[in-house]
mmCIF file of N, CA and C in Angstrom:
data_model
loop_
_atom_site.group_PDB
_atom_site.id
_atom_site.type_symbol
_atom_site.label_atom_id
_atom_site.label_comp_id
_atom_site.label_asym_id
_atom_site.label_seq_id
_atom_site.Cartn_x
_atom_site.Cartn_y
_atom_site.Cartn_z
ATOM 1 N N MET H 18 207.348 -214.353 0.054
ATOM 2 C CA MET H 18 206.194 -213.354 -0.285
ATOM 3 C C MET H 18 205.121 -214.217 0.503
ATOM 4 N N GLN H 19 204.112 -213.905 0.354
ATOM 5 C CA GLN H 19 202.578 -214.463 1.124
ATOM 6 C C GLN H 19 201.887 -215.270 0.146
ATOM 7 N N ASP H 20 201.376 -216.494 0.661
ATOM 8 C CA ASP H 20 200.870 -217.391 -0.329
ATOM 9 C C ASP H 20 199.632 -216.931 -0.980
ATOM 10 N N LEU H 21 199.199 -217.391 -1.876
ATOM 11 C CA LEU H 21 198.061 -216.174 -2.053
ATOM 12 C C LEU H 21 196.914 -217.602 -1.812
ATOM 13 N N GLU H 22 196.709 -218.269 -1.263
ATOM 14 C CA GLU H 22 196.051 -218.911 0.045
ATOM 15 C C GLU H 22 195.595 -217.709 1.398
ATOM 16 N N ASN H 23 196.794 -216.585 1.571
ATOM 17 C CA ASN H 23 195.911 -216.317 2.946
ATOM 18 C C ASN H 23 196.404 -214.673 2.489
ATOM 19 N N SER H 24 196.602 -214.495 0.465
ATOM 20 C CA SER H 24 196.178 -212.679 0.559
ATOM 21 C C SER H 24 194.805 -212.103 0.518
ATOM 22 N N PHE H 25 194.766 -211.632 1.209
ATOM 23 C CA PHE H 25 193.772 -210.856 1.288
ATOM 24 C C PHE H 25 193.536 -209.805 -0.178
ATOM 25 N N GLY H 26 193.994 -209.489 -0.610
ATOM 26 C CA GLY H 26 193.579 -208.963 -2.028
ATOM 27 C C GLY H 26 193.272 -209.819 -3.001
ATOM 28 N N TYR H 27 194.446 -211.464 -3.457
ATOM 29 C CA TYR H 27 194.122 -212.614 -4.373
ATOM 30 C C TYR H 27 192.354 -212.624 -3.728
ATOM 31 N N GLN H 28 192.108 -213.363 -2.758
ATOM 32 C CA GLN H 28 191.168 -213.442 -1.939
ATOM 33 C C GLN H 28 190.042 -212.924 -2.201
ATOM 34 N N LEU H 29 190.242 -211.375 -1.771
ATOM 35 C CA LEU H 29 189.101 -210.889 -2.541
ATOM 36 C C LEU H 29 188.328 -210.569 -4.181
ATOM 37 N N ARG H 30 189.623 -210.467 -4.797
ATOM 38 C CA ARG H 30 189.535 -210.720 -6.082
ATOM 39 C C ARG H 30 188.655 -212.200 -7.137
ATOM 40 N N LEU H 31 189.102 -213.097 -6.239
ATOM 41 C CA LEU H 31 188.436 -214.926 -6.337
ATOM 42 C C LEU H 31 187.272 -214.227 -6.631
ATOM 43 N N LEU H 32 186.710 -214.227 -5.519
ATOM 44 C CA LEU H 32 185.422 -213.453 -4.795
ATOM 45 C C LEU H 32 184.481 -212.170 -6.092
ATOM 46 N N HIS H 33 185.109 -211.407 -5.718
ATOM 47 C CA HIS H 33 184.870 -210.208 -6.993
ATOM 48 C C HIS H 33 184.429 -211.223 -8.338
ATOM 49 N N LEU H 34 185.029 -211.833 -9.275
ATOM 50 C CA LEU H 34 184.908 -212.400 -10.267
ATOM 51 C C LEU H 34 183.748 -213.797 -10.283
ATOM 52 N N GLU H 35 183.537 -214.445 -8.709
ATOM 53 C CA GLU H 35 182.803 -215.408 -8.781
ATOM 54 C C GLU H 35 181.278 -213.937 -9.156
ATOM 55 N N ALA H 36 181.127 -213.238 -7.737
ATOM 56 C CA ALA H 36 179.841 -212.471 -8.106
ATOM 57 C C ALA H 36 179.619 -211.735 -10.226
ATOM 58 N N ASP H 37 180.642 -211.443 -9.761
ATOM 59 C CA ASP H 37 179.971 -210.289 -11.506
ATOM 60 C C ASP H 37 179.945 -211.811 -12.364
ATOM 61 N N ARG H 38 180.427 -213.234 -12.192
ATOM 62 C CA ARG H 38 180.059 -213.979 -13.655
ATOM 63 C C ARG H 38 178.747 -214.272 -12.968
ATOM 64 N N ARG H 39 178.185 -213.875 -11.197
ATOM 65 C CA ARG H 39 176.915 -214.477 -10.755
ATOM 66 C C ARG H 39 175.782 -213.267 -11.519
ATOM 67 N N ALA H 40 175.765 -212.710 -11.214
ATOM 68 C CA ALA H 40 175.309 -210.831 -11.781
ATOM 69 C C ALA H 40 175.107 -211.429 -13.265
ATOM 70 N N ARG H 41 176.199 -210.984 -13.729
ATOM 71 C CA ARG H 41 176.211 -211.009 -15.151
ATOM 72 C C ARG H 41 175.359 -212.818 -15.727
ATOM 73 N N LEU H 42 175.144 -213.527 -15.085
ATOM 74 C CA LEU H 42 173.887 -214.718 -15.315
ATOM 75 C C LEU H 42 173.276 -214.028 -15.150
ATOM 76 N N ALA H 43 172.915 -213.678 -13.763
ATOM 77 C CA ALA H 43 171.835 -213.554 -13.602
ATOM 78 C C ALA H 43 170.780 -212.452 -14.344
ATOM 79 N N LEU H 44 171.350 -210.880 -15.105
ATOM 80 C CA LEU H 44 171.358 -210.246 -16.189
ATOM 81 C C LEU H 44 170.794 -210.500 -18.183
ATOM 82 N N GLU H 45 171.994 -211.610 -18.047
ATOM 83 C CA GLU H 45 171.816 -212.026 -19.131
ATOM 84 C C GLU H 45 169.942 -212.149 -19.685
ATOM 85 N N ALA H 46 169.559 -213.035 -19.110
ATOM 86 C CA ALA H 46 167.548 -212.873 -20.071
ATOM 87 C C ALA H 46 166.960 -211.279 -19.805
ATOM 88 N N PHE H 47 167.888 -210.562 -19.696
ATOM 89 C CA PHE H 47 167.312 -208.909 -20.095
ATOM 90 C C PHE H 47 167.802 -208.899 -20.904
ATOM 91 N N GLY H 48 169.008 -208.833 -20.901
ATOM 92 C CA GLY H 48 169.990 -208.913 -21.991
ATOM 93 C C GLY H 48 170.498 -207.224 -21.598
ATOM 94 N N MET H 49 171.149 -207.914 -19.746
ATOM 95 C CA MET H 49 171.142 -206.389 -19.664
ATOM 96 C C MET H 49 172.861 -206.951 -18.904
ATOM 97 N N THR H 50 173.900 -205.194 -18.301
ATOM 98 C CA THR H 50 175.360 -205.740 -18.461
ATOM 99 C C THR H 50 175.156 -205.255 -16.459
ATOM 100 N N PRO H 51 176.064 -205.877 -16.020
ATOM 101 C CA PRO H 51 176.370 -204.501 -13.666
ATOM 102 C C PRO H 51 175.860 -202.975 -14.537
ATOM 103 N N ALA H 52 176.936 -203.104 -15.878
ATOM 104 C CA ALA H 52 177.336 -201.900 -15.649
ATOM 105 C C ALA H 52 175.929 -201.042 -15.956
ATOM 106 N N ARG H 53 175.037 -201.651 -16.818
ATOM 107 C CA ARG H 53 173.476 -200.953 -16.975
ATOM 108 C C ARG H 53 172.917 -200.417 -15.982
ATOM 109 N N VAL H 54 173.085 -201.629 -15.460
ATOM 110 C CA VAL H 54 171.465 -201.512 -14.000
ATOM 111 C C VAL H 54 172.393 -200.502 -13.818
ATOM 112 N N THR H 55 173.524 -200.586 -13.002
ATOM 113 C CA THR H 55 174.321 -198.894 -12.469
ATOM 114 C C THR H 55 173.929 -198.616 -12.762
ATOM 115 N N ALA H 56 174.360 -197.811 -14.567
ATOM 116 C CA ALA H 56 173.270 -196.485 -15.240
ATOM 117 C C ALA H 56 171.939 -196.383 -14.101
ATOM 118 N N LEU H 57 171.586 -197.012 -14.627
ATOM 119 C CA LEU H 57 169.889 -197.067 -14.534
ATOM 120 C C LEU H 57 169.402 -196.722 -13.106
ATOM 121 N N LEU H 58 170.121 -197.367 -11.659
ATOM 122 C CA LEU H 58 170.537 -197.039 -10.678
ATOM 123 C C LEU H 58 170.428 -195.364 -10.428
ATOM 124 N N VAL H 59 171.437 -195.058 -11.003
ATOM 125 C CA VAL H 59 171.808 -193.542 -11.045
ATOM 126 C C VAL H 59 170.728 -192.665 -11.573
ATOM 127 N N ILE H 60 169.913 -193.387 -12.424
ATOM 128 C CA ILE H 60 169.298 -192.471 -12.951
ATOM 129 C C ILE H 60 167.797 -192.887 -11.939
ATOM 130 N N ALA H 61 167.663 -193.658 -11.597
ATOM 131 C CA ALA H 61 166.539 -193.650 -10.680
ATOM 132 C C ALA H 61 166.963 -193.056 -9.759
ATOM 133 N N ALA H 62 167.838 -193.027 -9.079
ATOM 134 C CA ALA H 62 168.334 -191.973 -7.730
ATOM 135 C C ALA H 62 168.313 -190.399 -7.722
ATOM 136 N N GLN H 63 168.471 -190.057 -9.113
ATOM 137 C CA GLN H 63 168.748 -188.715 -9.153
ATOM 138 C C GLN H 63 167.882 -188.211 -10.274
ATOM 139 N N THR H 64 166.183 -189.040 -10.782
ATOM 140 C CA THR H 64 165.844 -188.195 -12.164
ATOM 141 C C THR H 64 165.904 -187.077 -12.263
ATOM 142 N N GLY H 65 166.541 -186.720 -13.001
ATOM 143 C CA GLY H 65 166.572 -185.639 -14.337
ATOM 144 C C GLY H 65 168.005 -185.317 -14.756
ATOM 145 N N CYS H 66 168.920 -186.297 -14.031
ATOM 146 C CA CYS H 66 170.705 -185.858 -13.285
ATOM 147 C C CYS H 66 171.316 -186.120 -15.654
ATOM 148 N N THR H 67 172.249 -185.415 -15.565
ATOM 149 C CA THR H 67 172.170 -185.307 -17.181
ATOM 150 C C THR H 67 173.438 -186.111 -17.044
ATOM 151 N N GLN H 68 173.111 -186.071 -18.492
ATOM 152 C CA GLN H 68 174.566 -187.108 -18.866
ATOM 153 C C GLN H 68 175.485 -187.490 -18.756
ATOM 154 N N THR H 69 176.175 -185.883 -18.207
ATOM 155 C CA THR H 69 177.392 -185.544 -17.460
ATOM 156 C C THR H 69 177.411 -186.214 -16.703
ATOM 157 N N ALA H 70 176.528 -185.972 -15.400
ATOM 158 C CA ALA H 70 176.728 -186.664 -14.437
ATOM 159 C C ALA H 70 176.579 -187.895 -13.968
ATOM 160 N N LEU H 71 175.877 -188.367 -15.140
ATOM 161 C CA LEU H 71 175.216 -190.229 -15.189
ATOM 162 C C LEU H 71 177.299 -190.776 -15.546
ATOM 163 N N GLY H 72 178.076 -189.776 -16.072
ATOM 164 C CA GLY H 72 179.232 -190.182 -16.668
ATOM 165 C C GLY H 72 179.992 -190.088 -14.678
ATOM 166 N N GLU H 73 179.629 -188.685 -14.981
ATOM 167 C CA GLU H 73 181.370 -188.567 -13.602
ATOM 168 C C GLU H 73 179.967 -189.385 -12.082
ATOM 169 N N ALA H 74 179.022 -189.828 -11.915
ATOM 170 C CA ALA H 74 178.858 -191.810 -10.990
ATOM 171 C C ALA H 74 179.531 -192.189 -11.746
ATOM 172 N N LEU H 75 179.089 -192.658 -12.613
ATOM 173 C CA LEU H 75 180.167 -193.658 -13.189
ATOM 174 C C LEU H 75 181.441 -193.625 -13.158
ATOM 175 N N SER H 76 182.029 -192.579 -13.131
ATOM 176 C CA SER H 76 183.159 -192.568 -13.354
ATOM 177 C C SER H 76 184.038 -192.938 -14.540
ATOM 178 N N ILE H 77 182.777 -192.316 -15.653
ATOM 179 C CA ILE H 77 183.554 -192.790 -17.501
ATOM 180 C C ILE H 77 183.063 -191.589 -18.242
ATOM 181 N N ASN H 78 184.146 -191.349 -19.128
ATOM 182 C CA ASN H 78 184.275 -190.319 -20.005
ATOM 183 C C ASN H 78 182.221 -189.624 -21.110
ATOM 184 N N ARG H 79 182.693 -189.120 -21.026
ATOM 185 C CA ARG H 79 181.392 -188.445 -21.990
ATOM 186 C C ARG H 79 180.648 -189.244 -23.436
ATOM 187 N N ALA H 80 181.551 -189.822 -23.894
ATOM 188 C CA ALA H 80 181.283 -190.381 -24.956
ATOM 189 C C ALA H 80 180.786 -191.724 -24.410
ATOM 190 N N SER H 81 181.999 -192.105 -23.082
ATOM 191 C CA SER H 81 181.091 -193.787 -22.531
ATOM 192 C C SER H 81 179.556 -193.481 -22.346
ATOM 193 N N ALA H 82 179.090 -191.502 -21.904
ATOM 194 C CA ALA H 82 178.235 -192.110 -20.679
ATOM 195 C C ALA H 82 177.221 -192.231 -22.664
ATOM 196 N N MET H 83 177.516 -190.567 -23.003
ATOM 197 C CA MET H 83 176.467 -190.787 -23.909
ATOM 198 C C MET H 83 176.080 -192.383 -24.765
ATOM 199 N N LYS H 84 177.242 -192.977 -24.833
ATOM 200 C CA LYS H 84 176.627 -194.503 -25.558
ATOM 201 C C LYS H 84 176.079 -195.752 -24.749
ATOM 202 N N MET H 85 176.111 -195.355 -23.797
ATOM 203 C CA MET H 85 175.073 -196.329 -22.238
ATOM 204 C C MET H 85 174.071 -195.643 -22.485
ATOM 205 N N VAL H 86 173.572 -194.366 -22.577
ATOM 206 C CA VAL H 86 172.581 -193.626 -22.462
ATOM 207 C C VAL H 86 171.609 -194.270 -23.975
ATOM 208 N N ASN H 87 172.892 -193.828 -24.463
ATOM 209 C CA ASN H 87 171.885 -194.043 -26.210
ATOM 210 C C ASN H 87 170.801 -195.046 -26.343
ATOM 211 N N ALA H 88 172.096 -197.229 -25.657
ATOM 212 C CA ALA H 88 171.595 -197.920 -25.296
ATOM 213 C C ALA H 88 170.191 -198.572 -24.496
ATOM 214 N N LEU H 89 170.600 -197.416 -23.940
ATOM 215 C CA LEU H 89 169.420 -197.234 -22.340
ATOM 216 C C LEU H 89 167.949 -196.876 -23.102
ATOM 217 N N GLU H 90 168.144 -196.007 -23.619
ATOM 218 C CA GLU H 90 166.794 -195.436 -24.430
ATOM 219 C C GLU H 90 167.087 -196.548 -25.849
ATOM 220 N N ALA H 91 167.555 -197.100 -26.685
ATOM 221 C CA ALA H 91 167.015 -197.934 -27.504
ATOM 222 C C ALA H 91 165.928 -198.898 -26.430
ATOM 223 N N LEU H 92 166.099 -199.384 -25.193
ATOM 224 C CA LEU H 92 165.692 -200.857 -24.738
ATOM 225 C C LEU H 92 164.474 -200.275 -24.630
ATOM 226 N N GLY H 93 163.924 -199.356 -24.405
ATOM 227 C CA GLY H 93 162.728 -198.458 -23.442
ATOM 228 C C GLY H 93 163.322 -198.147 -22.324
ATOM 229 N N LEU H 94 164.631 -197.465 -22.138
ATOM 230 C CA LEU H 94 164.484 -197.773 -20.669
ATOM 231 C C LEU H 94 164.545 -196.864 -19.641
ATOM 232 N N VAL H 95 165.271 -195.854 -20.903
ATOM 233 C CA VAL H 95 165.366 -194.366 -20.136
ATOM 234 C C VAL H 95 165.198 -193.188 -20.941
ATOM 235 N N SER H 96 164.122 -192.551 -20.905
ATOM 236 C CA SER H 96 164.293 -191.320 -22.063
ATOM 237 C C SER H 96 165.060 -189.650 -22.026
ATOM 238 N N ARG H 97 164.774 -188.835 -22.587
ATOM 239 C CA ARG H 97 165.512 -187.487 -21.975
ATOM 240 C C ARG H 97 164.759 -186.869 -22.214
ATOM 241 N N GLU H 98 164.523 -186.000 -21.062
ATOM 242 C CA GLU H 98 164.106 -184.834 -21.784
ATOM 243 C C GLU H 98 164.312 -183.477 -21.007
ATOM 244 N N PRO H 99 163.433 -182.927 -21.746
ATOM 245 C CA PRO H 99 164.285 -180.947 -21.811
ATOM 246 C C PRO H 99 165.512 -180.950 -20.441
ATOM 247 N N ALA H 100 166.773 -180.152 -20.612
ATOM 248 C CA ALA H 100 167.433 -179.898 -19.187
ATOM 249 C C ALA H 100 166.781 -178.292 -18.849
ATOM 250 N N ALA H 101 167.554 -177.909 -17.681
ATOM 251 C CA ALA H 101 167.562 -176.765 -17.680
ATOM 252 C C ALA H 101 168.168 -175.902 -18.676
ATOM 253 N N ASP H 102 169.369 -176.628 -18.437
ATOM 254 C CA ASP H 102 170.765 -176.825 -19.720
ATOM 255 C C ASP H 102 170.055 -176.610 -20.777
ATOM 256 N N PRO H 103 170.410 -175.925 -22.057
ATOM 257 C CA PRO H 103 169.316 -176.451 -23.064
ATOM 258 C C PRO H 103 170.455 -177.289 -23.822
ATOM 259 N N ARG H 104 171.768 -178.005 -23.567
ATOM 260 C CA ARG H 104 172.582 -177.747 -23.931
ATOM 261 C C ARG H 104 172.771 -179.113 -23.625
ATOM 262 N N ALA H 105 171.948 -179.626 -22.659
ATOM 263 C CA ALA H 105 171.610 -181.219 -21.766
ATOM 264 C C ALA H 105 170.871 -181.785 -21.654
ATOM 265 N N HIS H 106 170.221 -183.268 -21.460
ATOM 266 C CA HIS H 106 168.907 -184.273 -21.690
ATOM 267 C C HIS H 106 169.105 -184.272 -19.904
ATOM 268 N N ALA H 107 167.782 -184.487 -19.534
ATOM 269 C CA ALA H 107 167.260 -185.022 -18.414
ATOM 270 C C ALA H 107 167.339 -186.540 -18.081
ATOM 271 N N LEU H 108 168.013 -186.786 -17.690
ATOM 272 C CA LEU H 108 167.202 -188.186 -18.112
ATOM 273 C C LEU H 108 166.883 -189.078 -17.032
ATOM 274 N N THR H 109 165.880 -189.651 -17.193
ATOM 275 C CA THR H 109 164.746 -189.860 -16.222
ATOM 276 C C THR H 109 164.381 -192.208 -16.950
ATOM 277 N N LEU H 110 164.143 -192.955 -15.799
ATOM 278 C CA LEU H 110 163.376 -193.995 -15.931
ATOM 279 C C LEU H 110 162.322 -193.598 -16.695
ATOM 280 N N THR H 111 162.070 -194.526 -17.400
ATOM 281 C CA THR H 111 160.644 -195.016 -18.351
ATOM 282 C C THR H 111 160.017 -195.516 -17.352
ATOM 283 N N ALA H 112 158.423 -195.947 -17.538
ATOM 284 C CA ALA H 112 157.953 -196.586 -16.382
ATOM 285 C C ALA H 112 158.285 -198.055 -16.937
ATOM 286 N N ALA H 113 158.783 -198.799 -18.393
ATOM 287 C CA ALA H 113 159.290 -200.000 -18.952
ATOM 288 C C ALA H 113 160.216 -199.739 -17.738
ATOM 289 N N GLY H 114 161.255 -198.996 -17.596
ATOM 290 C CA GLY H 114 162.772 -199.064 -17.064
ATOM 291 C C GLY H 114 162.632 -198.992 -15.907
ATOM 292 N N SER H 115 161.700 -199.162 -15.001
ATOM 293 C CA SER H 115 161.276 -199.171 -13.737
ATOM 294 C C SER H 115 161.075 -200.400 -13.087
ATOM 295 N N GLU H 116 160.307 -200.709 -14.195
ATOM 296 C CA GLU H 116 159.200 -202.471 -13.790
ATOM 297 C C GLU H 116 160.274 -202.992 -14.117
ATOM 298 N N ALA H 117 161.429 -203.158 -15.287
ATOM 299 C CA ALA H 117 162.791 -203.408 -15.461
ATOM 300 C C ALA H 117 163.830 -204.151 -14.574
ATOM 301 N N LEU H 118 163.925 -202.577 -13.688
ATOM 302 C CA LEU H 118 165.131 -202.599 -13.134
ATOM 303 C C LEU H 118 164.656 -203.436 -11.471
ATOM 304 N N ASP H 119 163.212 -203.607 -11.526
ATOM 305 C CA ASP H 119 163.108 -203.999 -10.218
ATOM 306 C C ASP H 119 162.957 -205.629 -10.458
ATOM 307 N N ALA H 120 162.438 -206.275 -11.857
ATOM 308 C CA ALA H 120 162.821 -207.424 -11.681
ATOM 309 C C ALA H 120 164.582 -207.622 -11.723
ATOM 310 N N MET H 121 165.200 -206.734 -12.849
ATOM 311 C CA MET H 121 167.065 -207.237 -12.766
ATOM 312 C C MET H 121 167.171 -206.926 -11.637
ATOM 313 N N LEU H 122 166.569 -206.511 -10.311
ATOM 314 C CA LEU H 122 166.948 -205.662 -8.719
ATOM 315 C C LEU H 122 166.942 -207.406 -8.126
ATOM 316 N N ASP H 123 166.181 -207.566 -8.457
ATOM 317 C CA ASP H 123 165.629 -209.460 -7.883
ATOM 318 C C ASP H 123 166.128 -209.981 -8.301
ATOM 319 N N ALA H 124 166.363 -210.327 -9.297
ATOM 320 C CA ALA H 124 167.342 -211.347 -10.166
ATOM 321 C C ALA H 124 168.754 -211.182 -9.248
ATOM 322 N N LEU H 125 169.345 -209.905 -9.147
ATOM 323 C CA LEU H 125 170.838 -209.872 -8.478
ATOM 324 C C LEU H 125 170.351 -209.815 -7.442
ATOM 325 N N ARG H 126 169.452 -210.051 -6.464
ATOM 326 C CA ARG H 126 169.612 -210.233 -4.763
ATOM 327 C C ARG H 126 169.244 -211.775 -4.654
ATOM 328 N N LYS H 127 168.959 -212.262 -5.797
ATOM 329 C CA LYS H 127 168.750 -213.917 -5.916
ATOM 330 C C LYS H 127 170.017 -214.686 -6.348
ATOM 331 N N ALA H 128 170.494 -214.218 -6.557
ATOM 332 C CA ALA H 128 172.339 -213.851 -6.810
ATOM 333 C C ALA H 128 173.081 -213.826 -5.715
ATOM 334 N N ASP H 129 172.717 -213.227 -4.947
ATOM 335 C CA ASP H 129 173.720 -212.175 -3.917
ATOM 336 C C ASP H 129 173.243 -214.152 -2.726
ATOM 337 N N GLU H 130 172.106 -213.465 -3.041
ATOM 338 C CA GLU H 130 171.488 -215.297 -1.850
ATOM 339 C C GLU H 130 172.158 -216.227 -2.327
ATOM 340 N N ALA H 131 172.220 -216.602 -3.270
ATOM 341 C CA ALA H 131 172.812 -218.173 -3.119
ATOM 342 C C ALA H 131 173.803 -218.106 -3.146
ATOM 343 N N MET H 132 175.590 -216.639 -4.250
ATOM 344 C CA MET H 132 176.692 -216.588 -2.831
ATOM 345 C C MET H 132 176.770 -216.243 -1.981
ATOM 346 N N LEU H 133 175.333 -215.965 -0.953
ATOM 347 C CA LEU H 133 175.920 -216.162 0.794
ATOM 348 C C LEU H 133 174.986 -217.146 1.604
ATOM 349 N N ALA H 134 174.955 -217.943 0.484
ATOM 350 C CA ALA H 134 173.963 -219.208 1.154
ATOM 351 C C ALA H 134 174.966 -220.211 2.286
ATOM 352 N N PRO H 135 176.318 -220.144 2.304
ATOM 353 C CA PRO H 135 176.758 -220.735 2.785
ATOM 354 C C PRO H 135 177.672 -220.152 4.458
ATOM 355 N N LEU H 136 176.671 -218.641 4.305
ATOM 356 C CA LEU H 136 176.908 -218.078 5.488
ATOM 357 C C LEU H 136 175.282 -218.349 5.743
ATOM 358 N N ASP H 137 175.653 -217.867 8.069
ATOM 359 C CA ASP H 137 174.193 -218.287 8.265
ATOM 360 C C ASP H 137 174.009 -216.285 8.307
ATOM 361 N N PRO H 138 172.947 -216.255 8.211
ATOM 362 C CA PRO H 138 172.048 -215.470 8.653
ATOM 363 C C PRO H 138 172.505 -213.116 8.939
ATOM 364 N N GLN H 139 173.447 -213.779 10.052
ATOM 365 C CA GLN H 139 174.445 -213.391 11.151
ATOM 366 C C GLN H 139 175.332 -213.099 10.454
ATOM 367 N N ALA H 140 175.800 -214.206 9.888
ATOM 368 C CA ALA H 140 177.630 -213.246 9.560
ATOM 369 C C ALA H 140 177.468 -213.373 8.031
ATOM 370 N N GLN H 141 176.384 -213.578 7.028
ATOM 371 C CA GLN H 141 176.241 -212.925 6.082
ATOM 372 C C GLN H 141 175.872 -210.750 6.902
ATOM 373 N N ARG H 142 175.186 -210.837 7.613
ATOM 374 C CA ARG H 142 175.176 -208.935 7.934
ATOM 375 C C ARG H 142 176.249 -208.806 8.278
ATOM 376 N N GLU H 143 177.447 -209.149 9.251
ATOM 377 C CA GLU H 143 178.635 -209.659 9.221
ATOM 378 C C GLU H 143 179.581 -209.053 8.330
ATOM 379 N N LEU H 144 179.685 -210.156 7.323
ATOM 380 C CA LEU H 144 180.670 -210.007 6.471
ATOM 381 C C LEU H 144 179.832 -208.818 5.055
ATOM 382 N N LEU H 145 179.449 -207.648 5.032
ATOM 383 C CA LEU H 145 178.707 -207.250 4.293
ATOM 384 C C LEU H 145 179.087 -205.526 5.132
ATOM 385 N N ALA H 146 178.601 -206.237 6.555
ATOM 386 C CA ALA H 146 179.090 -204.675 7.622
ATOM 387 C C ALA H 146 180.817 -203.714 7.241
ATOM 388 N N THR H 147 181.260 -205.327 7.482
ATOM 389 C CA THR H 147 182.549 -205.234 7.015
ATOM 390 C C THR H 147 183.390 -204.864 5.798
ATOM 391 N N ILE H 148 182.946 -205.318 4.976
ATOM 392 C CA ILE H 148 183.119 -204.830 3.817
ATOM 393 C C ILE H 148 182.710 -203.103 3.950
ATOM 394 N N ARG H 149 181.227 -202.808 3.985
ATOM 395 C CA ARG H 149 181.136 -201.858 3.917
ATOM 396 C C ARG H 149 182.180 -200.612 5.000
ATOM 397 N N LEU H 150 183.115 -201.504 6.471
ATOM 398 C CA LEU H 150 183.722 -200.856 6.947
ATOM 399 C C LEU H 150 184.616 -200.694 6.503
ATOM 400 N N LEU H 151 185.303 -201.703 5.353
ATOM 401 C CA LEU H 151 186.335 -201.385 4.677
ATOM 402 C C LEU H 151 186.383 -200.664 3.739
ATOM 403 N N ALA H 152 185.170 -200.333 2.669
ATOM 404 C CA ALA H 152 185.245 -199.472 1.655
ATOM 405 C C ALA H 152 185.248 -198.284 1.959
ATOM 406 N N VAL H 153 184.704 -197.731 3.592
ATOM 407 C CA VAL H 153 184.909 -196.613 4.119
ATOM 408 C C VAL H 153 185.868 -196.079 4.264
ATOM 409 N N GLN H 154 186.796 -196.813 4.444
ATOM 410 C CA GLN H 154 188.231 -196.857 5.742
ATOM 411 C C GLN H 154 189.228 -196.714 3.915
ATOM 412 N N ALA H 155 188.909 -197.488 2.836
ATOM 413 C CA ALA H 155 189.666 -197.045 1.881
ATOM 414 C C ALA H 155 189.252 -195.403 1.357
ATOM 415 N N GLY H 156 188.489 -195.754 1.366
ATOM 416 C CA GLY H 156 187.687 -194.555 0.544
ATOM 417 C C GLY H 156 188.674 -192.842 1.259
ATOM 418 N N ARG H 157 188.686 -193.119 2.238
ATOM 419 C CA ARG H 157 189.341 -191.588 3.233
ATOM 420 C C ARG H 157 190.411 -191.987 2.977
ATOM 421 N N GLY H 158 191.154 -193.331 2.397
ATOM 422 C CA GLY H 158 192.998 -192.637 2.598
ATOM 423 C C GLY H 158 192.852 -192.837 1.040
ATOM 424 N N ALA H 159 192.311 -192.740 0.019
ATOM 425 C CA ALA H 159 192.874 -193.080 -1.477
ATOM 426 C C ALA H 159 192.653 -190.964 -1.130
ATOM 427 N N GLY H 160 193.776 -190.469 -2.432
ATOM 428 C CA GLY H 160 194.014 -189.242 -2.886
ATOM 429 C C GLY H 160 194.411 -188.282 -1.383
#
């Protein structure tokens, strides 16, 4: 049995847990979670998307997507507009949502910088490139 010290999966999981902890701390002042920020990013990138499309992008079911949108709308970050399909709503960021998202992304960037601080800038770029490569390769092997 491989020891945990040299287990890629285990070490990656520990790193993920720490990155998630830091992201949650960075977003605490905004009353947000990483999942909600991800939803805002999807809506910003796909202005006018429906709740169904948001749910698909986040890999969550319709009920969870509706709950997420309800929460973001209650915070004044997202609005529902008429969509081409009269049974659906087009989601857009409000001005406050766009401004808040910028501030949240800045807080997350600072958390990432602190996490990566032990590495010099070149090592940081190489690590991120390696992670992206592994993610792409893992995606090709799935399904």
